[in-house]
mmCIF file of C-alpha atoms in Angstrom:
data_model
loop_
_atom_site.group_PDB
_atom_site.id
_atom_site.type_symbol
_atom_site.label_atom_id
_atom_site.label_comp_id
_atom_site.label_asym_id
_atom_site.label_seq_id
_atom_site.Cartn_x
_atom_site.Cartn_y
_atom_site.Cartn_z
ATOM 1 C CA MET A 1 -21.274 21.638 132.934
ATOM 2 C CA SER A 2 -21.322 23.866 135.243
ATOM 3 C CA LEU A 3 -21.133 27.879 134.652
ATOM 4 C CA ALA A 4 -18.029 27.523 137.250
ATOM 5 C CA ALA A 5 -16.247 25.022 135.041
ATOM 6 C CA GLU A 6 -17.364 26.041 131.856
ATOM 7 C CA ALA A 7 -15.705 29.564 133.005
ATOM 8 C CA PHE A 8 -11.924 27.697 133.374
ATOM 9 C CA VAL A 9 -12.225 25.762 130.496
ATOM 10 C CA SER A 10 -13.187 28.499 128.349
ATOM 11 C CA GLN A 11 -9.392 29.973 131.085
ATOM 12 C CA ILE A 12 -7.103 27.218 129.725
ATOM 13 C CA ALA A 13 -8.573 26.921 125.855
ATOM 14 C CA ALA A 14 -8.224 30.667 125.361
ATOM 15 C CA ALA A 15 -4.571 30.397 126.485
ATOM 16 C CA GLU A 16 -3.145 28.581 123.692
ATOM 17 C CA PRO A 17 -3.120 28.555 120.061
ATOM 18 C CA TRP A 18 -4.997 25.409 118.214
ATOM 19 C CA PRO A 19 -1.334 23.034 117.781
ATOM 20 C CA GLU A 20 -1.236 21.311 114.180
ATOM 21 C CA ASN A 21 -1.046 18.118 115.631
ATOM 22 C CA ALA A 22 -4.410 17.681 117.303
ATOM 23 C CA THR A 23 -6.006 14.591 117.516
ATOM 24 C CA LEU A 24 -9.189 12.619 117.174
ATOM 25 C CA TYR A 25 -9.560 9.799 118.286
ATOM 26 C CA GLN A 26 -12.241 6.899 117.531
ATOM 27 C CA PRO A 27 -13.604 2.901 117.496
ATOM 28 C CA LEU A 28 -11.893 1.024 113.907
ATOM 29 C CA LYS A 29 -12.932 2.681 111.684
ATOM 30 C CA GLU A 30 -13.431 -1.253 108.985
ATOM 31 C CA ASP A 31 -14.366 -3.422 111.366
ATOM 32 C CA GLN A 32 -15.487 -1.961 115.202
ATOM 33 C CA ILE A 33 -17.133 1.181 114.291
ATOM 34 C CA LEU A 34 -21.102 1.811 115.064
ATOM 35 C CA LEU A 35 -23.428 3.415 112.587
ATOM 36 C CA SER A 36 -23.643 5.864 115.171
ATOM 37 C CA ASP A 37 -20.334 6.860 116.310
ATOM 38 C CA SER A 38 -19.581 6.932 112.891
ATOM 39 C CA ALA A 39 -21.889 9.681 112.020
ATOM 40 C CA SER A 40 -20.913 11.529 115.868
ATOM 41 C CA SER A 41 -17.135 10.806 114.920
ATOM 42 C CA LEU A 42 -17.595 12.891 111.208
ATOM 43 C CA ALA A 43 -19.811 15.483 112.364
ATOM 44 C CA VAL A 44 -17.323 16.507 114.246
ATOM 45 C CA GLN A 45 -15.128 16.192 111.829
ATOM 46 C CA THR A 46 -16.917 18.151 109.481
ATOM 47 C CA PHE A 47 -17.322 21.069 112.416
ATOM 48 C CA LEU A 48 -13.749 21.099 112.519
ATOM 49 C CA ARG A 49 -13.155 21.005 108.835
ATOM 50 C CA MET A 50 -15.743 24.167 108.748
ATOM 51 C CA CYS A 51 -13.278 25.943 110.881
ATOM 52 C CA GLY A 52 -10.952 25.497 109.459
ATOM 53 C CA LEU A 53 -8.741 24.095 111.963
ATOM 54 C CA PRO A 54 -6.551 21.149 111.747
ATOM 55 C CA VAL A 55 -7.025 17.464 113.387
ATOM 56 C CA LEU A 56 -5.022 14.199 113.115
ATOM 57 C CA VAL A 57 -7.477 11.222 113.008
ATOM 58 C CA SER A 58 -6.996 8.182 115.250
ATOM 59 C CA CYS A 59 -8.934 4.679 115.189
ATOM 60 C CA ARG A 60 -8.257 2.742 118.697
ATOM 61 C CA ALA A 61 -10.009 -0.507 119.254
ATOM 62 C CA ASN A 62 -9.793 0.925 123.117
ATOM 63 C CA ALA A 63 -10.976 4.175 121.983
ATOM 64 C CA GLU A 64 -14.374 4.353 124.115
ATOM 65 C CA TYR A 65 -12.532 3.440 127.143
ATOM 66 C CA MET A 66 -9.802 6.347 126.440
ATOM 67 C CA SER A 67 -13.011 9.262 126.976
ATOM 68 C CA PRO A 68 -13.073 10.877 129.288
ATOM 69 C CA SER A 69 -16.464 10.653 128.754
ATOM 70 C CA GLY A 70 -16.692 7.044 128.054
ATOM 71 C CA LYS A 71 -18.408 8.543 124.504
ATOM 72 C CA VAL A 72 -16.349 8.563 121.289
ATOM 73 C CA PRO A 73 -15.391 10.266 119.444
ATOM 74 C CA PHE A 74 -13.216 12.436 121.470
ATOM 75 C CA ILE A 75 -10.464 15.064 120.524
ATOM 76 C CA GLN A 76 -6.971 15.842 122.537
ATOM 77 C CA VAL A 77 -5.931 19.869 121.914
ATOM 78 C CA GLY A 78 -2.366 20.120 123.988
ATOM 79 C CA ASN A 79 -3.204 18.803 127.897
ATOM 80 C CA GLN A 80 -6.857 19.186 126.667
ATOM 81 C CA VAL A 81 -9.873 16.268 126.303
ATOM 82 C CA VAL A 82 -12.655 16.861 125.485
ATOM 83 C CA SER A 83 -15.682 14.789 123.622
ATOM 84 C CA GLU A 84 -18.910 14.748 121.685
ATOM 85 C CA LEU A 85 -19.976 17.706 119.663
ATOM 86 C CA GLY A 86 -21.560 19.830 122.106
ATOM 87 C CA PRO A 87 -18.809 20.122 124.597
ATOM 88 C CA ILE A 88 -16.036 20.564 121.183
ATOM 89 C CA VAL A 89 -17.448 23.480 120.726
ATOM 90 C CA GLN A 90 -17.718 25.060 124.050
ATOM 91 C CA PHE A 91 -13.974 24.368 123.426
ATOM 92 C CA THR A 92 -13.290 26.176 120.064
ATOM 93 C CA LYS A 93 -15.308 28.886 120.614
ATOM 94 C CA ALA A 94 -12.964 29.752 123.761
ATOM 95 C CA LYS A 95 -10.177 29.709 121.174
ATOM 96 C CA GLY A 96 -12.291 31.931 118.658
ATOM 97 C CA HIS A 97 -13.431 29.586 116.867
ATOM 98 C CA SER A 98 -17.190 29.646 116.104
ATOM 99 C CA LEU A 99 -19.673 29.227 113.187
ATOM 100 C CA SER A 100 -22.599 30.522 114.683
ATOM 101 C CA ASP A 101 -21.123 33.790 116.287
ATOM 102 C CA GLY A 102 -23.582 35.958 113.242
ATOM 103 C CA LEU A 103 -26.217 34.673 114.452
ATOM 104 C CA ASP A 104 -28.769 35.998 116.254
ATOM 105 C CA ASP A 105 -30.916 34.849 119.583
ATOM 106 C CA VAL A 106 -33.948 33.503 117.195
ATOM 107 C CA GLN A 107 -31.751 31.435 115.005
ATOM 108 C CA ARG A 108 -29.417 30.190 117.786
ATOM 109 C CA ALA A 109 -32.616 29.280 119.254
ATOM 110 C CA GLU A 110 -33.772 27.384 116.179
ATOM 111 C CA MET A 111 -30.686 26.135 115.795
ATOM 112 C CA LYS A 112 -30.273 24.232 118.899
ATOM 113 C CA ALA A 113 -34.010 22.789 118.576
ATOM 114 C CA TYR A 114 -33.499 21.210 115.555
ATOM 115 C CA MET A 115 -29.482 20.163 116.650
ATOM 116 C CA GLU A 116 -31.658 18.255 119.699
ATOM 117 C CA LEU A 117 -34.590 17.077 117.251
ATOM 118 C CA VAL A 118 -31.086 15.234 114.896
ATOM 119 C CA ASN A 119 -29.989 13.987 118.620
ATOM 120 C CA ASN A 120 -33.119 12.785 119.460
ATOM 121 C CA MET A 121 -34.105 11.060 116.051
ATOM 122 C CA LEU A 122 -31.887 10.660 113.959
ATOM 123 C CA LEU A 123 -29.299 9.753 116.264
ATOM 124 C CA THR A 124 -31.143 7.158 118.484
ATOM 125 C CA ALA A 125 -32.216 5.655 115.408
ATOM 126 C CA GLU A 126 -28.684 4.311 114.798
ATOM 127 C CA VAL A 127 -28.092 3.836 118.311
ATOM 128 C CA GLN A 128 -31.106 1.017 117.730
ATOM 129 C CA THR A 129 -29.176 -0.705 115.633
ATOM 130 C CA CYS A 130 -27.070 -1.866 118.227
ATOM 131 C CA THR A 131 -29.644 -4.206 119.454
ATOM 132 C CA ARG A 132 -29.731 -6.024 116.933
ATOM 133 C CA PRO A 133 -27.120 -8.138 118.557
ATOM 134 C CA HIS A 134 -26.233 -9.794 114.455
ATOM 135 C CA ILE A 135 -25.483 -6.143 113.440
ATOM 136 C CA SER A 136 -23.784 -4.421 116.462
ATOM 137 C CA ARG A 137 -22.117 -7.513 118.483
ATOM 138 C CA PRO A 138 -19.580 -9.071 115.750
ATOM 139 C CA ARG A 139 -18.195 -5.334 115.045
ATOM 140 C CA TYR A 140 -18.072 -3.818 118.390
ATOM 141 C CA SER A 141 -16.509 -7.217 119.615
ATOM 142 C CA SER A 142 -14.445 -7.851 117.239
ATOM 143 C CA PRO A 143 -10.826 -6.567 118.204
ATOM 144 C CA TYR A 144 -11.010 -8.501 121.323
ATOM 145 C CA SER A 145 -10.319 -12.220 122.302
ATOM 146 C CA TRP A 146 -12.634 -14.482 123.790
ATOM 147 C CA PRO A 147 -13.797 -14.125 126.579
ATOM 148 C CA LEU A 148 -13.557 -10.187 126.522
ATOM 149 C CA ASN A 149 -15.205 -10.143 123.138
ATOM 150 C CA HIS A 150 -18.293 -11.874 124.282
ATOM 151 C CA ILE A 151 -18.210 -10.158 127.790
ATOM 152 C CA LEU A 152 -17.982 -6.138 126.337
ATOM 153 C CA ALA A 153 -20.415 -6.881 123.593
ATOM 154 C CA TYR A 154 -23.090 -7.495 126.354
ATOM 155 C CA GLN A 155 -22.090 -4.843 127.689
ATOM 156 C CA LYS A 156 -22.685 -2.200 125.327
ATOM 157 C CA GLN A 157 -26.101 -3.983 124.393
ATOM 158 C CA TRP A 158 -27.181 -4.405 127.858
ATOM 159 C CA GLU A 159 -26.521 -0.262 127.607
ATOM 160 C CA VAL A 160 -28.328 0.238 124.439
ATOM 161 C CA ARG A 161 -30.875 -1.511 125.673
ATOM 162 C CA ARG A 162 -31.352 0.179 129.351
ATOM 163 C CA LYS A 163 -31.046 3.680 127.143
ATOM 164 C CA MET A 164 -33.917 2.741 124.577
ATOM 165 C CA ASN A 165 -36.053 1.483 127.916
ATOM 166 C CA VAL A 166 -35.759 4.909 129.431
ATOM 167 C CA ILE A 167 -36.412 7.076 126.369
ATOM 168 C CA GLY A 168 -39.378 4.478 125.231
ATOM 169 C CA TRP A 169 -38.202 3.413 122.539
ATOM 170 C CA SER A 170 -37.428 0.211 123.498
ATOM 171 C CA GLY A 171 -41.320 -1.586 122.109
ATOM 172 C CA LYS A 172 -40.715 0.340 118.615
ATOM 173 C CA SER A 173 -40.457 -2.277 115.830
ATOM 174 C CA LEU A 174 -37.862 -0.710 112.272
ATOM 175 C CA GLU A 175 -40.934 0.664 109.972
ATOM 176 C CA GLN A 176 -42.133 3.246 113.291
ATOM 177 C CA VAL A 177 -38.000 3.862 113.842
ATOM 178 C CA TYR A 178 -38.218 4.322 110.052
ATOM 179 C CA GLU A 179 -40.973 6.789 109.661
ATOM 180 C CA ASP A 180 -39.552 8.708 112.904
ATOM 181 C CA VAL A 181 -36.555 9.279 110.624
ATOM 182 C CA SER A 182 -38.697 9.930 107.511
ATOM 183 C CA GLN A 183 -40.547 13.197 109.596
ATOM 184 C CA CYS A 184 -36.794 14.169 110.910
ATOM 185 C CA CYS A 185 -36.270 14.384 107.399
ATOM 186 C CA GLN A 186 -39.043 15.803 106.383
ATOM 187 C CA ALA A 187 -38.679 18.399 109.184
ATOM 188 C CA LEU A 188 -34.404 19.465 108.160
ATOM 189 C CA SER A 189 -35.937 19.511 104.425
ATOM 190 C CA GLN A 190 -37.978 21.979 104.753
ATOM 191 C CA ARG A 191 -36.070 23.971 107.136
ATOM 192 C CA LEU A 192 -33.042 24.085 104.308
ATOM 193 C CA GLY A 193 -35.449 24.923 101.697
ATOM 194 C CA THR A 194 -32.879 26.180 98.476
ATOM 195 C CA GLN A 195 -30.206 27.248 100.788
ATOM 196 C CA PRO A 196 -26.804 25.657 100.674
ATOM 197 C CA TYR A 197 -26.782 25.949 104.623
ATOM 198 C CA PHE A 198 -29.599 25.775 107.080
ATOM 199 C CA PHE A 199 -29.064 29.478 107.935
ATOM 200 C CA ASN A 200 -28.478 30.562 104.131
ATOM 201 C CA LYS A 201 -24.936 31.465 103.173
ATOM 202 C CA GLN A 202 -22.871 30.277 106.239
ATOM 203 C CA PRO A 203 -22.700 26.546 107.556
ATOM 204 C CA THR A 204 -23.092 26.305 111.370
ATOM 205 C CA GLU A 205 -22.405 23.414 113.775
ATOM 206 C CA LEU A 206 -26.138 22.751 112.706
ATOM 207 C CA ASP A 207 -24.970 21.646 109.384
ATOM 208 C CA ALA A 208 -21.574 19.949 111.039
ATOM 209 C CA LEU A 209 -24.012 17.391 112.553
ATOM 210 C CA VAL A 210 -27.064 17.129 109.838
ATOM 211 C CA PHE A 211 -24.018 15.944 107.448
ATOM 212 C CA GLY A 212 -22.475 13.413 109.561
ATOM 213 C CA HIS A 213 -25.412 11.696 110.023
ATOM 214 C CA LEU A 214 -27.147 11.836 107.085
ATOM 215 C CA PHE A 215 -23.690 10.469 104.784
ATOM 216 C CA THR A 216 -23.250 8.260 107.358
ATOM 217 C CA ILE A 217 -26.722 6.470 106.966
ATOM 218 C CA LEU A 218 -26.174 6.704 102.993
ATOM 219 C CA THR A 219 -22.692 5.911 102.334
ATOM 220 C CA THR A 220 -22.774 2.658 105.466
ATOM 221 C CA GLN A 221 -23.656 -0.466 104.044
ATOM 222 C CA LEU A 222 -26.229 -2.684 106.782
ATOM 223 C CA THR A 223 -28.410 -5.106 106.042
ATOM 224 C CA ASN A 224 -31.222 -3.924 103.839
ATOM 225 C CA ASP A 225 -31.352 0.032 102.215
ATOM 226 C CA GLU A 226 -34.411 1.483 104.380
ATOM 227 C CA LEU A 227 -32.530 4.151 106.222
ATOM 228 C CA ALA A 228 -30.932 5.318 103.588
ATOM 229 C CA GLU A 229 -34.297 5.391 101.137
ATOM 230 C CA LYS A 230 -35.621 7.498 103.326
ATOM 231 C CA VAL A 231 -32.776 10.082 103.456
ATOM 232 C CA LYS A 232 -32.761 9.578 99.153
ATOM 233 C CA SER A 233 -36.744 11.492 98.994
ATOM 234 C CA TYR A 234 -35.402 14.454 99.790
ATOM 235 C CA THR A 235 -33.181 16.144 96.956
ATOM 236 C CA ASN A 236 -32.212 19.047 98.671
ATOM 237 C CA LEU A 237 -30.779 16.724 101.735
ATOM 238 C CA LEU A 238 -28.553 15.013 99.054
ATOM 239 C CA SER A 239 -27.679 18.632 97.276
ATOM 240 C CA PHE A 240 -26.449 19.482 100.789
ATOM 241 C CA CYS A 241 -24.315 16.784 101.960
ATOM 242 C CA HIS A 242 -22.888 16.830 98.373
ATOM 243 C CA ARG A 243 -22.555 20.271 99.028
ATOM 244 C CA ILE A 244 -20.487 19.929 101.595
ATOM 245 C CA GLU A 245 -18.304 16.841 100.711
ATOM 246 C CA HIS A 246 -16.959 18.683 97.961
ATOM 247 C CA THR A 247 -16.339 21.840 99.375
ATOM 248 C CA TYR A 248 -14.693 20.128 103.597
ATOM 249 C CA PHE A 249 -13.121 16.541 102.154
ATOM 250 C CA LYS A 250 -12.353 16.648 99.005
ATOM 251 C CA GLU A 251 -11.520 20.212 97.962
ATOM 252 C CA GLN A 252 -9.385 20.514 101.718
ATOM 253 C CA ASP A 253 -7.630 16.926 100.611
ATOM 254 C CA ARG A 254 -6.352 18.217 97.291
ATOM 255 C CA GLU A 255 -4.715 21.561 98.412
ATOM 256 C CA SER A 256 -3.273 19.051 102.000
ATOM 257 C CA GLN A 257 -1.842 17.341 99.370
ATOM 258 C CA SER A 258 -0.162 20.076 97.906
ATOM 259 C CA GLY A 259 1.817 20.598 101.736
ATOM 260 C CA SER A 260 3.285 17.794 104.011
ATOM 261 C CA SER A 261 1.088 14.873 104.965
ATOM 262 C CA ARG A 262 1.955 15.296 108.689
ATOM 263 C CA HIS A 263 -0.532 18.319 108.367
ATOM 264 C CA SER A 264 -3.343 15.519 106.708
ATOM 265 C CA LYS A 265 -6.892 16.585 108.509
ATOM 266 C CA GLY A 266 -7.801 13.348 108.090
ATOM 267 C CA SER A 267 -9.868 11.477 104.961
ATOM 268 C CA LEU A 268 -13.264 11.069 104.456
ATOM 269 C CA PRO A 269 -14.966 8.435 106.084
#
């Protein structure tokens, strides 16, 4: 996004408070959503909960085609539609809600580096599952009837394979992918150490991103458990996931149950 565009978005976003009916859109949770999209959606939900911003979760079969960027998840806040975690973080910051304002320049640069690591390793490993037709094709095409289901599934698979070719992952075996995931988890585990969050006592967007991907890997049933087993090797990452789940989902959901269901912030997938 250009500086002029960022300034324009900031002015619009800051003009109005966060509404109670803000909505996050994602593909159908039970039948359609792919591993990478599920992780990205959970990361955004977690970030918004950490900011204390309510959001309704709407599962739509055509969510990907509703998105202005063609990517999910995206949020609709008033008349504004914003997709993906990075732009959503900037959008909420313009409204006065930021998790990383307390970091200095060095810490902020380190946070961005680790977020790049997660996107380059964990997200890419999740996207790689789309290259396995027996895994992704039935899920991705499930809401559609013949012949559209076959057309869209082949189109999606072709897009993923093209991306894998561009970034040099197309020739990687599953064992190499699992090793990359393990190395990413090792780096995250070392950075986290014994702290509750990556930058000590307060969460940042990095914590939301990592939780979204790790928790999704741990709780999604795949054809084998190798990805989840790599994550389970790091006990502090497991404790980290339990901590965020308890603090920002279970506790907040119990609090929201005492109010109107109309103001629900969604539930953990």
